Coordinates of N, CA and C and ligand atoms in Angstrom, one line a residue:
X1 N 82.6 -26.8 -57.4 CA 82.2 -28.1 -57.0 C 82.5 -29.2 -58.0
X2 N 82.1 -29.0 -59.3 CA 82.2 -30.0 -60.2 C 83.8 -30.0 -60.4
X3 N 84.4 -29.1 -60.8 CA 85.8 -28.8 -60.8 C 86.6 -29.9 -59.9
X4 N 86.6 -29.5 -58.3 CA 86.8 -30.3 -57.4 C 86.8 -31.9 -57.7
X5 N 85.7 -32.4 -57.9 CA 85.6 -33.5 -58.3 C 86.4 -33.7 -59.5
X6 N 86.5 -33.0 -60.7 CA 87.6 -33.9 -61.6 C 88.8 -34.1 -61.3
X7 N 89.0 -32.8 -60.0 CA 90.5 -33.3 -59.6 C 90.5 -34.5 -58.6
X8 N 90.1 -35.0 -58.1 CA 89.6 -36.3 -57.4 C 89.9 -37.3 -58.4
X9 N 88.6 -37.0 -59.4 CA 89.6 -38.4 -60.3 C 90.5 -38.5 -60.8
X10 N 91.0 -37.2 -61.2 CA 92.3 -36.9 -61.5 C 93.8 -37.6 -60.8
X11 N 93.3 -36.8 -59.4 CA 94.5 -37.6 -58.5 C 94.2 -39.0 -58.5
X12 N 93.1 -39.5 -58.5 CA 93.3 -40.9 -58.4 C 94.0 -41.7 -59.8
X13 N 93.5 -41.2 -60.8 CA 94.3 -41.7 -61.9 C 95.7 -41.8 -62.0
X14 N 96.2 -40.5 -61.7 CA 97.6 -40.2 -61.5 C 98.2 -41.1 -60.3
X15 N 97.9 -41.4 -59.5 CA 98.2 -42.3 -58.5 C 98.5 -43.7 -58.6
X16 N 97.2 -43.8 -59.5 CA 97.1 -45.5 -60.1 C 98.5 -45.2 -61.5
X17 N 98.6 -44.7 -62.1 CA 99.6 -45.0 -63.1 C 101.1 -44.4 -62.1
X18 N 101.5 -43.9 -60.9 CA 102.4 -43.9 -60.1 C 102.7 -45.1 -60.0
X19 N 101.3 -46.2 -59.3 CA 101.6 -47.6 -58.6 C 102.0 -48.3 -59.7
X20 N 101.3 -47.9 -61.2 CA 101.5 -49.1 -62.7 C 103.4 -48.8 -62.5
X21 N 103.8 -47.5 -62.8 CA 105.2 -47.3 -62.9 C 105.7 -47.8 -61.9
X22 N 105.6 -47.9 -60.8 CA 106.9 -48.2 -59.6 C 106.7 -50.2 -60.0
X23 N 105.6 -50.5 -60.0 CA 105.4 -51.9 -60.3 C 106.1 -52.4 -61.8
X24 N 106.2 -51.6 -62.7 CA 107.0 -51.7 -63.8 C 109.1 -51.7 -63.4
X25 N 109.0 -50.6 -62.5 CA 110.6 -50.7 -62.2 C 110.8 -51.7 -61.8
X26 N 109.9 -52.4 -60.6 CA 110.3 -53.6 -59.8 C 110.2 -54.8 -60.6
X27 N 109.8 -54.9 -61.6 CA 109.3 -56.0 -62.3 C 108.2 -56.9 -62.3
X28 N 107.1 -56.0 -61.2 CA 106.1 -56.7 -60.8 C 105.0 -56.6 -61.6
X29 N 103.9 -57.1 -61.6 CA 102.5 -57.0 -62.4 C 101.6 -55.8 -61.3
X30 N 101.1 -54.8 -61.6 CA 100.5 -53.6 -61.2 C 99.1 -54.4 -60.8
X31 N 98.8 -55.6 -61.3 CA 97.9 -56.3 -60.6 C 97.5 -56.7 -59.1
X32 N 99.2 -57.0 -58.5 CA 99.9 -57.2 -57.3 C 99.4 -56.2 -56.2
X33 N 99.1 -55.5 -56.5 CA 99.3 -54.2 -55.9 C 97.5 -53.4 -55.5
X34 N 97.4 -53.1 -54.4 CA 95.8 -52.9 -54.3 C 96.2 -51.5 -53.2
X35 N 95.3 -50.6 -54.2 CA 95.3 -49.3 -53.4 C 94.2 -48.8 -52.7
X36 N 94.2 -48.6 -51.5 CA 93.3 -48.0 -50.7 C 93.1 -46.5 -50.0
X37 N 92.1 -46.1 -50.6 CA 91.9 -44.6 -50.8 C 91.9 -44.4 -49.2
X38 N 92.5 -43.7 -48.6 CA 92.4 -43.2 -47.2 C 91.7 -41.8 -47.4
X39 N 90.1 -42.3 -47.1 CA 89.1 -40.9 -46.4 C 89.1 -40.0 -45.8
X40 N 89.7 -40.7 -44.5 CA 89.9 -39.9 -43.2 C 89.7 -38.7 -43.2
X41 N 88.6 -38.4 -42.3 CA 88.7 -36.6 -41.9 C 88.0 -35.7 -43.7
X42 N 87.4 -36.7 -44.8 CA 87.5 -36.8 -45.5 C 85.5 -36.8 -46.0
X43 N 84.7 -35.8 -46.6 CA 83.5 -35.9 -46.8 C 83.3 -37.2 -47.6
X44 N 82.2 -37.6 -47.0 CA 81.8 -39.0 -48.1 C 81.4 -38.5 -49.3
X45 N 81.1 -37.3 -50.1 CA 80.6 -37.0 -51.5 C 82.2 -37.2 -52.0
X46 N 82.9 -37.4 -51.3 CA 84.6 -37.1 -52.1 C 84.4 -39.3 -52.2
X47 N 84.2 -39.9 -51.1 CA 84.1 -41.1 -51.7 C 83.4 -42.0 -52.8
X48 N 81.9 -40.8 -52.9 CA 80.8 -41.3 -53.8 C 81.2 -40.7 -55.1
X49 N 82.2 -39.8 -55.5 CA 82.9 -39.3 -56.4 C 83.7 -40.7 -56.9
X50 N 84.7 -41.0 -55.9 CA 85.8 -42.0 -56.3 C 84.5 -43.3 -56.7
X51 N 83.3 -43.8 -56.5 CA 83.3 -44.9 -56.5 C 82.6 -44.7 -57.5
X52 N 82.2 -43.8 -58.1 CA 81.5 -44.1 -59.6 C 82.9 -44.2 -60.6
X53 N 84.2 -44.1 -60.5 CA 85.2 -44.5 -61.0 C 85.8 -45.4 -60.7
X54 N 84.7 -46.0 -60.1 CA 85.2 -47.7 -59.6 C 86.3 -48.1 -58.1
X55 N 86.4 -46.9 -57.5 CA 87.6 -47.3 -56.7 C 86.5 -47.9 -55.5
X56 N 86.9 -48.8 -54.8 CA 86.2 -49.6 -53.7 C 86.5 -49.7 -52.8
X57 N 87.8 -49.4 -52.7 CA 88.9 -49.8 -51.2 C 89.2 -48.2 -50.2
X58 N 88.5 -48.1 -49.1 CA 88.5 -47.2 -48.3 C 89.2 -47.4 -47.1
X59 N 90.1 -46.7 -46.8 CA 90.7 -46.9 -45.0 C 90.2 -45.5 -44.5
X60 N 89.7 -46.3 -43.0 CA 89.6 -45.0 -42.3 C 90.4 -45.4 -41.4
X61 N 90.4 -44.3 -40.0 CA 91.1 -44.5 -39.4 C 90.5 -44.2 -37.4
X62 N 89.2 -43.8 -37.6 CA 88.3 -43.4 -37.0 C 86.8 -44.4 -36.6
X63 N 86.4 -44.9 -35.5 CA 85.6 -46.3 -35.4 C 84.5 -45.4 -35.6
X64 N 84.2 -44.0 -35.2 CA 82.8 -43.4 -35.3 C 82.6 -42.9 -36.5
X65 N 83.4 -42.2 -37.4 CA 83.5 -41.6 -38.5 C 83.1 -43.5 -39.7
X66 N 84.2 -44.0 -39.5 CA 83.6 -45.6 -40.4 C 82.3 -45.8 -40.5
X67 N 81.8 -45.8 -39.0 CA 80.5 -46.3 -38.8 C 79.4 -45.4 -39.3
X68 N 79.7 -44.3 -39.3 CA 79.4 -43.0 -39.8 C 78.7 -43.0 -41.4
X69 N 79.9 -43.6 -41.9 CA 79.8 -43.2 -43.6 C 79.5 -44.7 -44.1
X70 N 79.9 -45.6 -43.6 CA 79.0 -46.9 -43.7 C 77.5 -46.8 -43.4
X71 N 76.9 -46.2 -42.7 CA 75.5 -45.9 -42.6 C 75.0 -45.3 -44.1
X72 N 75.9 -44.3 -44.1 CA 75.4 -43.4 -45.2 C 75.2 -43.8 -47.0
X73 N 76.7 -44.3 -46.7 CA 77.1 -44.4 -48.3 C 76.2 -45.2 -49.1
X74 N 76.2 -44.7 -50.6 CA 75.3 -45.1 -51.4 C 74.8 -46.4 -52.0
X75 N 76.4 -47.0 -51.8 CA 76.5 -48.8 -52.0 C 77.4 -49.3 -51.4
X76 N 77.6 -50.6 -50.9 CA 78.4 -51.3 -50.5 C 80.2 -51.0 -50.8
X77 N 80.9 -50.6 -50.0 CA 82.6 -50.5 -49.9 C 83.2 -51.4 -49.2
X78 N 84.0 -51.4 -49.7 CA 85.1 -52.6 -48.5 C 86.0 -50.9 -47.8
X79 N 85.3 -51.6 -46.7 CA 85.9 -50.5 -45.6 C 87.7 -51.1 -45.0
X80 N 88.6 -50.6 -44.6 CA 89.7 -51.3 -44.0 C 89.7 -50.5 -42.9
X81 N 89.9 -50.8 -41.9 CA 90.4 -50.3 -40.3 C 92.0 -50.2 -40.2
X82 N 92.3 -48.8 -40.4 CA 93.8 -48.8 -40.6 C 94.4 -47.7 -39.7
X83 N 93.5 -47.0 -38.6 CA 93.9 -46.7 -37.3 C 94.1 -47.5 -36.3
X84 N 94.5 -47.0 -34.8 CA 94.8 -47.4 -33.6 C 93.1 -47.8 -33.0
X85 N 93.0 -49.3 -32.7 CA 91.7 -49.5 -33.0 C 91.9 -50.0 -31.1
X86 N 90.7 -49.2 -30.3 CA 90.7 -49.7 -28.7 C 89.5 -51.2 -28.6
X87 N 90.1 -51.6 -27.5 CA 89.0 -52.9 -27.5 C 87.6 -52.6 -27.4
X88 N 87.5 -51.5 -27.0 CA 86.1 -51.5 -26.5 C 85.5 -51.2 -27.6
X89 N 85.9 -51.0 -28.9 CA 85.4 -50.6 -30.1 C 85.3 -51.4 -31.0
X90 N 85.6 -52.7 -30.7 CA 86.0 -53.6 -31.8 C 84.9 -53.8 -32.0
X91 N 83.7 -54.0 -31.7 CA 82.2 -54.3 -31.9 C 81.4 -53.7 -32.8
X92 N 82.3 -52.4 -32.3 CA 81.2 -51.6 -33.8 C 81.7 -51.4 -34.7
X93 N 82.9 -52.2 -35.0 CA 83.1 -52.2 -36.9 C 83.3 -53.8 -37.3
X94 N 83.5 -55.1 -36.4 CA 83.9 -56.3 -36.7 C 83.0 -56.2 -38.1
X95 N 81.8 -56.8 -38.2 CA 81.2 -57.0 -39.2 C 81.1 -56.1 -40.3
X96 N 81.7 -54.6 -40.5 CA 81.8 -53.9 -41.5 C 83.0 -54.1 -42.6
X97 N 84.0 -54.3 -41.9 CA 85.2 -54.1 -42.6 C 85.8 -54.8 -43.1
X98 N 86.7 -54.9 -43.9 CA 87.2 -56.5 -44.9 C 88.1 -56.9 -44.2
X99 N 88.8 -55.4 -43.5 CA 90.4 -55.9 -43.1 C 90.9 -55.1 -42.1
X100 N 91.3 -55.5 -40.8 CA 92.0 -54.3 -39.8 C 93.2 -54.6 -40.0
X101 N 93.9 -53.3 -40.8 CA 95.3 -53.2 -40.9 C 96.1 -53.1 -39.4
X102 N 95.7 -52.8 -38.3 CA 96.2 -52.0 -36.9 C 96.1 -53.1 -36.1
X103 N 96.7 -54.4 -35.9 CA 96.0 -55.3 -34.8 C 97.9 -55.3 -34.3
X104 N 97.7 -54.6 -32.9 CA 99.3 -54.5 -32.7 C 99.3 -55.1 -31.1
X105 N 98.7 -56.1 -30.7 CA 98.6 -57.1 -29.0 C 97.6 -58.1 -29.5
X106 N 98.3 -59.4 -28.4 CA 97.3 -60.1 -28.5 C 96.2 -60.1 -27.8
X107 N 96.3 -59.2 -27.2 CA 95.0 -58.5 -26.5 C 94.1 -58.3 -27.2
X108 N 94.6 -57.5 -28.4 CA 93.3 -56.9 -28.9 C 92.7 -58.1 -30.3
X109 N 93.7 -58.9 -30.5 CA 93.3 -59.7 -31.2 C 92.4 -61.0 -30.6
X110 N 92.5 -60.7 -29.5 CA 91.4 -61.7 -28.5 C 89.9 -61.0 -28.3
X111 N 90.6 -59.7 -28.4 CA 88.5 -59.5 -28.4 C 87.9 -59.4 -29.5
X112 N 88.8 -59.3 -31.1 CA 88.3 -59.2 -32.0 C 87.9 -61.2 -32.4
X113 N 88.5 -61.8 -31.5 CA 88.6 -63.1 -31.8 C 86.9 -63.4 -31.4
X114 N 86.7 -62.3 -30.0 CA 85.1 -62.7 -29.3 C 84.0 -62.3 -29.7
X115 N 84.6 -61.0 -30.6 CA 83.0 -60.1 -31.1 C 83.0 -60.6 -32.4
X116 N 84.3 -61.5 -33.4 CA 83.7 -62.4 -34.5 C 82.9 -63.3 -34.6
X117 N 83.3 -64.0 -33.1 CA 82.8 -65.0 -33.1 C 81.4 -64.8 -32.7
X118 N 81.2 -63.8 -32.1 CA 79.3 -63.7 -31.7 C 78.7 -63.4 -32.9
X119 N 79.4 -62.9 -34.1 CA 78.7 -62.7 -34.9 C 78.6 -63.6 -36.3
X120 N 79.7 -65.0 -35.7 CA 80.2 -66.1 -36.8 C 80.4 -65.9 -38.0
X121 N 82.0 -64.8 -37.5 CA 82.8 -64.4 -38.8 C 83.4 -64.4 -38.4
X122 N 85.0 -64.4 -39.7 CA 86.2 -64.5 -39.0 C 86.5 -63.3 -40.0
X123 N 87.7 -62.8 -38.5 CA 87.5 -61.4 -39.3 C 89.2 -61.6 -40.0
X124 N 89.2 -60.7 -40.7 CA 90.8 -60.6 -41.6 C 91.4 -59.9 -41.2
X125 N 92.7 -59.8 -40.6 CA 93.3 -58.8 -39.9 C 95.1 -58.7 -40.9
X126 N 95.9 -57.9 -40.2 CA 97.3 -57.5 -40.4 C 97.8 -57.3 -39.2
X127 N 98.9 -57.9 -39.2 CA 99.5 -57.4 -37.9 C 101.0 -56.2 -38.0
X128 N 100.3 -55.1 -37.2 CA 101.2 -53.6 -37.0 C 103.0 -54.0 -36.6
X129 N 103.6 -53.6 -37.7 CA 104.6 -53.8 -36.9 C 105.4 -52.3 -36.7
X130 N 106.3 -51.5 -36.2 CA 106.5 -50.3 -35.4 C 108.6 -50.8 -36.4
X131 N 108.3 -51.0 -37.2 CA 109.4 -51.6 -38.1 C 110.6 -50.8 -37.6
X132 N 110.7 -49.0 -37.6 CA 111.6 -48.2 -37.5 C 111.6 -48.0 -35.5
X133 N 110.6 -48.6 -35.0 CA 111.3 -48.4 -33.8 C 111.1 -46.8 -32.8
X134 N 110.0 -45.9 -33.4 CA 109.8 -44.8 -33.5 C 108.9 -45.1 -32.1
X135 N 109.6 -44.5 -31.2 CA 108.7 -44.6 -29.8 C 106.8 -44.0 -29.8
X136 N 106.7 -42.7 -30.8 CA 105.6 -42.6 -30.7 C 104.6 -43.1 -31.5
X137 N 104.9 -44.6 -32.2 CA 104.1 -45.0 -33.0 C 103.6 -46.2 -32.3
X138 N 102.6 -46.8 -32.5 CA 102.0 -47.9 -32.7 C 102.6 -49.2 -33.1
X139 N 102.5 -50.4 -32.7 CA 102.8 -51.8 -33.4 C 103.6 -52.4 -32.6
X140 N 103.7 -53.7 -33.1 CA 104.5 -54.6 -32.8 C 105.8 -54.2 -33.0
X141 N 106.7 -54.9 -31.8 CA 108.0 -54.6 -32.2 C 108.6 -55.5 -33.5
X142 N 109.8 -55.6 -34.1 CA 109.9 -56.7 -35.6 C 110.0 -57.7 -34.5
X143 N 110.9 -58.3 -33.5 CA 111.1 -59.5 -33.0 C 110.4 -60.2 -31.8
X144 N 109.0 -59.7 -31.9 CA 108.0 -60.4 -31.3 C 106.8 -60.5 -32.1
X145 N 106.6 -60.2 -33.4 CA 106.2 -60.3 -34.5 C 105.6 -62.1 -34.5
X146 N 106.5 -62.6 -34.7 CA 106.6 -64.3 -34.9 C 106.1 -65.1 -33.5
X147 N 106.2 -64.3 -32.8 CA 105.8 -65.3 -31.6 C 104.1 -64.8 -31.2
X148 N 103.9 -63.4 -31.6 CA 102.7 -62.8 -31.7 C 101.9 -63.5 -32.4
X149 N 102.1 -63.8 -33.9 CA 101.3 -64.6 -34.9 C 101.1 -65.5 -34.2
X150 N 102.0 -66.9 -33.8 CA 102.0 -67.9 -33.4 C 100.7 -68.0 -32.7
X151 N 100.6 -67.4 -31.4 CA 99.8 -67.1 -30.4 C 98.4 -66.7 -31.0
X152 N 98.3 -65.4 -31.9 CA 96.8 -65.3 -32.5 C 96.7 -66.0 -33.1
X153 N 97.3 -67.2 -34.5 CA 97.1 -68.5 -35.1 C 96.3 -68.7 -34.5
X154 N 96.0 -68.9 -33.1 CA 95.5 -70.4 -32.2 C 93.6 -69.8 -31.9
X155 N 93.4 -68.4 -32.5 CA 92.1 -67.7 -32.6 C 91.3 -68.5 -34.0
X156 N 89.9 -69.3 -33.2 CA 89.6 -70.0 -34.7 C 88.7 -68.4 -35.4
X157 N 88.5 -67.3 -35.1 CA 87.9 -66.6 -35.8 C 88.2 -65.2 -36.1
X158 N 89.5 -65.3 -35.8 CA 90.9 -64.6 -36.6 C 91.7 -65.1 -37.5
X159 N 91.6 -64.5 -39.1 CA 92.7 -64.6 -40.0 C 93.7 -63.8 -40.6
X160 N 94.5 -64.3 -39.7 CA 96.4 -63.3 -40.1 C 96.9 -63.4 -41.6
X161 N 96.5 -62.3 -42.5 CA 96.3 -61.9 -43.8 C 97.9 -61.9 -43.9
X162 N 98.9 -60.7 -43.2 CA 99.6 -60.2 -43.4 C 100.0 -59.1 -42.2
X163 N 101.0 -58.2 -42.8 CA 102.0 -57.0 -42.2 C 101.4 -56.1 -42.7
X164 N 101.7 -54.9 -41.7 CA 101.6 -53.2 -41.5 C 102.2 -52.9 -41.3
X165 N 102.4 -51.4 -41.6 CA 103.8 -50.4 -41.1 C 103.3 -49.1 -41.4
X166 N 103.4 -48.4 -40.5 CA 103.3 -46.8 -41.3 C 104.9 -46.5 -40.9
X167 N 105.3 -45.8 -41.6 CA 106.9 -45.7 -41.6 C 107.3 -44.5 -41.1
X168 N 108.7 -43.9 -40.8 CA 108.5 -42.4 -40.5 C 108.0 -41.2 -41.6
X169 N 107.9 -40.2 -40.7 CA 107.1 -39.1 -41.7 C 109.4 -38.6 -42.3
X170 N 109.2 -38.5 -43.4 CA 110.4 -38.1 -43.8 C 110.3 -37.3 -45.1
X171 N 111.3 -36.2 -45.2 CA 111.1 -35.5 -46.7 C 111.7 -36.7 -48.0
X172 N 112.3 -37.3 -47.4 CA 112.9 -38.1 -48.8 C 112.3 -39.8 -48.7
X173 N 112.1 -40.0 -49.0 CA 111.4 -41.5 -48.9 C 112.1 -42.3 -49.3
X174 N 113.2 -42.5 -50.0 CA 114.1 -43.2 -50.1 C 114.7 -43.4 -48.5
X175 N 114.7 -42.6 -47.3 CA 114.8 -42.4 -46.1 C 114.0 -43.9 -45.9
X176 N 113.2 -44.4 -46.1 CA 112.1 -45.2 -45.7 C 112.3 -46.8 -46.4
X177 N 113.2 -46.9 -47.3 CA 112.5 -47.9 -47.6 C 114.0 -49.2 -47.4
X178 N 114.7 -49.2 -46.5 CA 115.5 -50.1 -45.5 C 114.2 -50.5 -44.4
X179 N 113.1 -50.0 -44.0 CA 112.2 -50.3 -43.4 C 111.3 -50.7 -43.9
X180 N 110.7 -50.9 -45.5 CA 110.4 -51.5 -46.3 C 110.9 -53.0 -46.3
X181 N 112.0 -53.0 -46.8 CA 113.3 -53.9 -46.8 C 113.0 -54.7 -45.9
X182 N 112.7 -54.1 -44.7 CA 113.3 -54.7 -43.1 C 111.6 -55.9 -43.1
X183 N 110.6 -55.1 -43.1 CA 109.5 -55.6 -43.2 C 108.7 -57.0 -44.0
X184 N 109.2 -56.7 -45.5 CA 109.0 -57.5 -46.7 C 110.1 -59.0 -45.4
X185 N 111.4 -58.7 -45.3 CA 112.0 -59.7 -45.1 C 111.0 -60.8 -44.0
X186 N 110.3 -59.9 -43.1 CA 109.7 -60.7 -42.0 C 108.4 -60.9 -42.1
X187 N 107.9 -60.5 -43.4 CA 106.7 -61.2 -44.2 C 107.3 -62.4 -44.9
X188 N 108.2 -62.4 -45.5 CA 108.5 -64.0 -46.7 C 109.1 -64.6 -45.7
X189 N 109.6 -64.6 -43.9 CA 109.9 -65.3 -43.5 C 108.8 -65.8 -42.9
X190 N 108.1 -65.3 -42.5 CA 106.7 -65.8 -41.2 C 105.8 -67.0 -42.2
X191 N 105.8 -66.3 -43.6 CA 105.9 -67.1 -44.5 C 105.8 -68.6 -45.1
X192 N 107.2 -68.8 -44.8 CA 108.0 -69.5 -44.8 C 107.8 -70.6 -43.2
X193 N 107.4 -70.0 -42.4 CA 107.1 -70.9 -41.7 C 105.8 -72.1 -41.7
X194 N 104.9 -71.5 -42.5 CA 103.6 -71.9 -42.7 C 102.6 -72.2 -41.5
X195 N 102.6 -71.3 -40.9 CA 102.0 -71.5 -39.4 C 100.3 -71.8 -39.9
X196 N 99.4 -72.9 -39.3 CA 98.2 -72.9 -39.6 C 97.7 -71.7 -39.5
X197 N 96.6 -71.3 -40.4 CA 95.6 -70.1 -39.8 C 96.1 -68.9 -39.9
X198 N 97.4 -69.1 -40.5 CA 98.2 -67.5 -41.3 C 98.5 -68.0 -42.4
X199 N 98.0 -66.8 -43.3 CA 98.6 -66.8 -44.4 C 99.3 -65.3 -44.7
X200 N 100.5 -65.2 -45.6 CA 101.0 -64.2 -45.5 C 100.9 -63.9 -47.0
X201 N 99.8 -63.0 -47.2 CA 99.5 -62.4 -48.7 C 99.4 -61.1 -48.5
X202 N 99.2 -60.5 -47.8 CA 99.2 -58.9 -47.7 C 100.2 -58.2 -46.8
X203 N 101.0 -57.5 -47.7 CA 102.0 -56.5 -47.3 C 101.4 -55.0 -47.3
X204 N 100.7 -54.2 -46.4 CA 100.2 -53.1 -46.4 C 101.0 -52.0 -45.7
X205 N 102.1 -51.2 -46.6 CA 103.0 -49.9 -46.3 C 103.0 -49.2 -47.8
X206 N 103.3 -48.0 -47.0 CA 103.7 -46.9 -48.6 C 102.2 -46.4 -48.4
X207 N 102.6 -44.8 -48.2 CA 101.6 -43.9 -47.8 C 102.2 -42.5 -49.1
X208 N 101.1 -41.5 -49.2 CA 101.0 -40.8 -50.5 C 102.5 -40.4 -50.1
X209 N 103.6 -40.3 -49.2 CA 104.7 -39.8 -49.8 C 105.9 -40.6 -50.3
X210 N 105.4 -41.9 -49.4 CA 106.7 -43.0 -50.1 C 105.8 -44.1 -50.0
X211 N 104.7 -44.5 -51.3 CA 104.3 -45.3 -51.7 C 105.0 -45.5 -52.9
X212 N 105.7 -45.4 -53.4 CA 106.3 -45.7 -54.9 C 107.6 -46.7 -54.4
X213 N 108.1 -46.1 -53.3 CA 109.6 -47.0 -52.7 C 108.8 -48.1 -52.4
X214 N 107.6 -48.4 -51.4 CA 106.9 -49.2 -50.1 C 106.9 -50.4 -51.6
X215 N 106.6 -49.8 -52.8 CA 105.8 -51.2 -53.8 C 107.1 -51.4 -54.1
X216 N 108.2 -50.6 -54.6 CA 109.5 -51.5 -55.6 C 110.2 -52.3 -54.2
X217 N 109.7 -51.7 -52.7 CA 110.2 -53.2 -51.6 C 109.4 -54.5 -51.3
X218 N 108.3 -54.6 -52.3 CA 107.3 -55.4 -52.5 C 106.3 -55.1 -51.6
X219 N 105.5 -54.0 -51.4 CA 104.3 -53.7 -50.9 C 102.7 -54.6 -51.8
X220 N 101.8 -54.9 -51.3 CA 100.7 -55.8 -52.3 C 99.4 -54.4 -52.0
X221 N 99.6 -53.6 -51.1 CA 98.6 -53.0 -51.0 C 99.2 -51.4 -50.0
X222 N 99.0 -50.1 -50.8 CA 99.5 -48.9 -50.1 C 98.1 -48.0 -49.4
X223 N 98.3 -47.1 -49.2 CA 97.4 -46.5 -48.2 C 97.7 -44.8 -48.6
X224 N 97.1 -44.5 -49.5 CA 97.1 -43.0 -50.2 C 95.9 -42.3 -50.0
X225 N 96.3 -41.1 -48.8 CA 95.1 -40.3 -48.6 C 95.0 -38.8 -49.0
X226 N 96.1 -37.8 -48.7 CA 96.6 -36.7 -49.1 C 96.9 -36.9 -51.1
X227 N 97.4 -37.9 -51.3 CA 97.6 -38.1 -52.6 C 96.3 -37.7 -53.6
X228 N 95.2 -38.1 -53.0 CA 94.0 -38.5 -53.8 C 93.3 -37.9 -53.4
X229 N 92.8 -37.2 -52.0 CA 91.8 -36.1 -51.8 C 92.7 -34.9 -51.2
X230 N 93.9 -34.5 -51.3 CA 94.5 -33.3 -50.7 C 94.4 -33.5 -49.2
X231 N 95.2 -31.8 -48.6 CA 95.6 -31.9 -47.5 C 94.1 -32.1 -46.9
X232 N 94.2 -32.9 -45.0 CA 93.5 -33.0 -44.4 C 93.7 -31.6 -43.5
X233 N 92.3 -31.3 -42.8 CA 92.7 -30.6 -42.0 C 92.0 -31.0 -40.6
X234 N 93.2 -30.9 -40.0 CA 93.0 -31.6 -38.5 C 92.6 -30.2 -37.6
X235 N 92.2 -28.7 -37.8 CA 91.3 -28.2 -36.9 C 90.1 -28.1 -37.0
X236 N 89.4 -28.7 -38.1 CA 87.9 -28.4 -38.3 C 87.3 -29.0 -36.9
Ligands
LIG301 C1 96.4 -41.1 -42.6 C2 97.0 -42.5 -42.8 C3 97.4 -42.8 -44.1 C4 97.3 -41.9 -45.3 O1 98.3 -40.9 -45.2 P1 98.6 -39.9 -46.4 O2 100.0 -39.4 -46.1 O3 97.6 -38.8 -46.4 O4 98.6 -40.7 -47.7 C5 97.8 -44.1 -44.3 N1 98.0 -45.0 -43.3 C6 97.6 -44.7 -42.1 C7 97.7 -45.7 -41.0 C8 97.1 -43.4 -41.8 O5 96.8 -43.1 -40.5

């Protein structure tokens, strides 16, 4: 038990000086960069572990399991919503979470526009983009991206933070990071347009196997779950 646990902080340490070095190659400040421990499937004593080491930033990816360990947990986390999130659920996490990385229709960013507003917040979102084109993923396509923002802009209690990607599953991750590339480009351009009620500060890609490429393509925030608590297992 206690064992377990040092390797927890362990991996987390090791992870955090992974992000210091890839942010050193790129020439960025390790500052830039905000890592979010992915729980998922994941006991909360493994979170109450990480958070007496200070780590704060949790993605789940599950609206019952969130709600779950947000009841439980010992003190306040900034929870992120960084699964495939259905409308009919947006209710029971609006007011928990700092940030839904997964907002991939303007559909769904209209109900999260209704259940903010009943609760008079505005929630922070990212918008999914499906970068590589991978039919069984999730997101926005890249070239309806910009006309999508445009459109949720006009939500007064939706704020468009930034981009998402989960990229393909690949043995080499250098495989990955032209879709990095591709991504970063259509964040400093949306940017660049300065559309009211978006701002583009969060770039959220680079997962435990190619989070080191996702930062040197300018990632601001990666998503490391297997990195920092080992494999999940998806038959329990
Ligand atoms: C599970 C998951 C992660 C973490 O994946 P690891 O490979 O375990 O680091 C990150 N992002 C999303 C969207 C996920 O579903």
């Amino acid at each position: 038990m206690l064992e377990e646990n040092v390797a927890l902080e362990e991996n987390l340490a090791k992870v955090k000086e992974n992000i210091k070095a890839a942010c050193e190659r790129a020439g960025r400040d390790a500052g830039e960069v905000t890592l979010v421990a992915v729980s998922k499937m994941k006991p909360l004593e493994d979170i109450e572990t990480l958070l007496k080491v200070g780590q704060l930033e949790y993605g789940e990816n599950y609206v019952q399991e969130l709600c779950e360990k947000e009841e439980h947990v010992s003190r306040p986390v900034h929870w992120h919503m960084i699964g495939h999130l259905q409308t009919n659920k947006v209710k029971y996490i609006i007011d928990k979470v700092v940030l839904i990385h997964s907002v991939d229709s303007v559909h769904l960013a209209k109900q999260i526009e209704k259940e903010a507003a009943k609760k008079n917040i505005t929630a922070q979102i990212l918008l999914q983009v499906n970068v590589a084109e991978e039919d069984t993923k999730f997101g926005m396509d890249t070239d309806e991206v910009l006309r999508m923002a445009e459109e949720i802009s006009q939500f007064p209690h939706v704020h468009i933070r930034g981009l998402m990607t989960s990229a393909p599953f690949v043995e080499d991750p250098e495989e990955n990071r032209c879709y990095f590339r591709k991504l970063h480009k259509l964040f400093v351009d949306i940017g660049e347009k300065n559309i009211d009620n978006v701002t583009m500060d969060i770039l959220s890609m680079g997962m435990t196997n190619d989070y080191e490429v996702a930062i040197e393509e300018g990632a601001t925030m990666v998503r490391v779950g297997t990195g920092i608590f080992g494999e999940r297992d998806y038959n329990k």
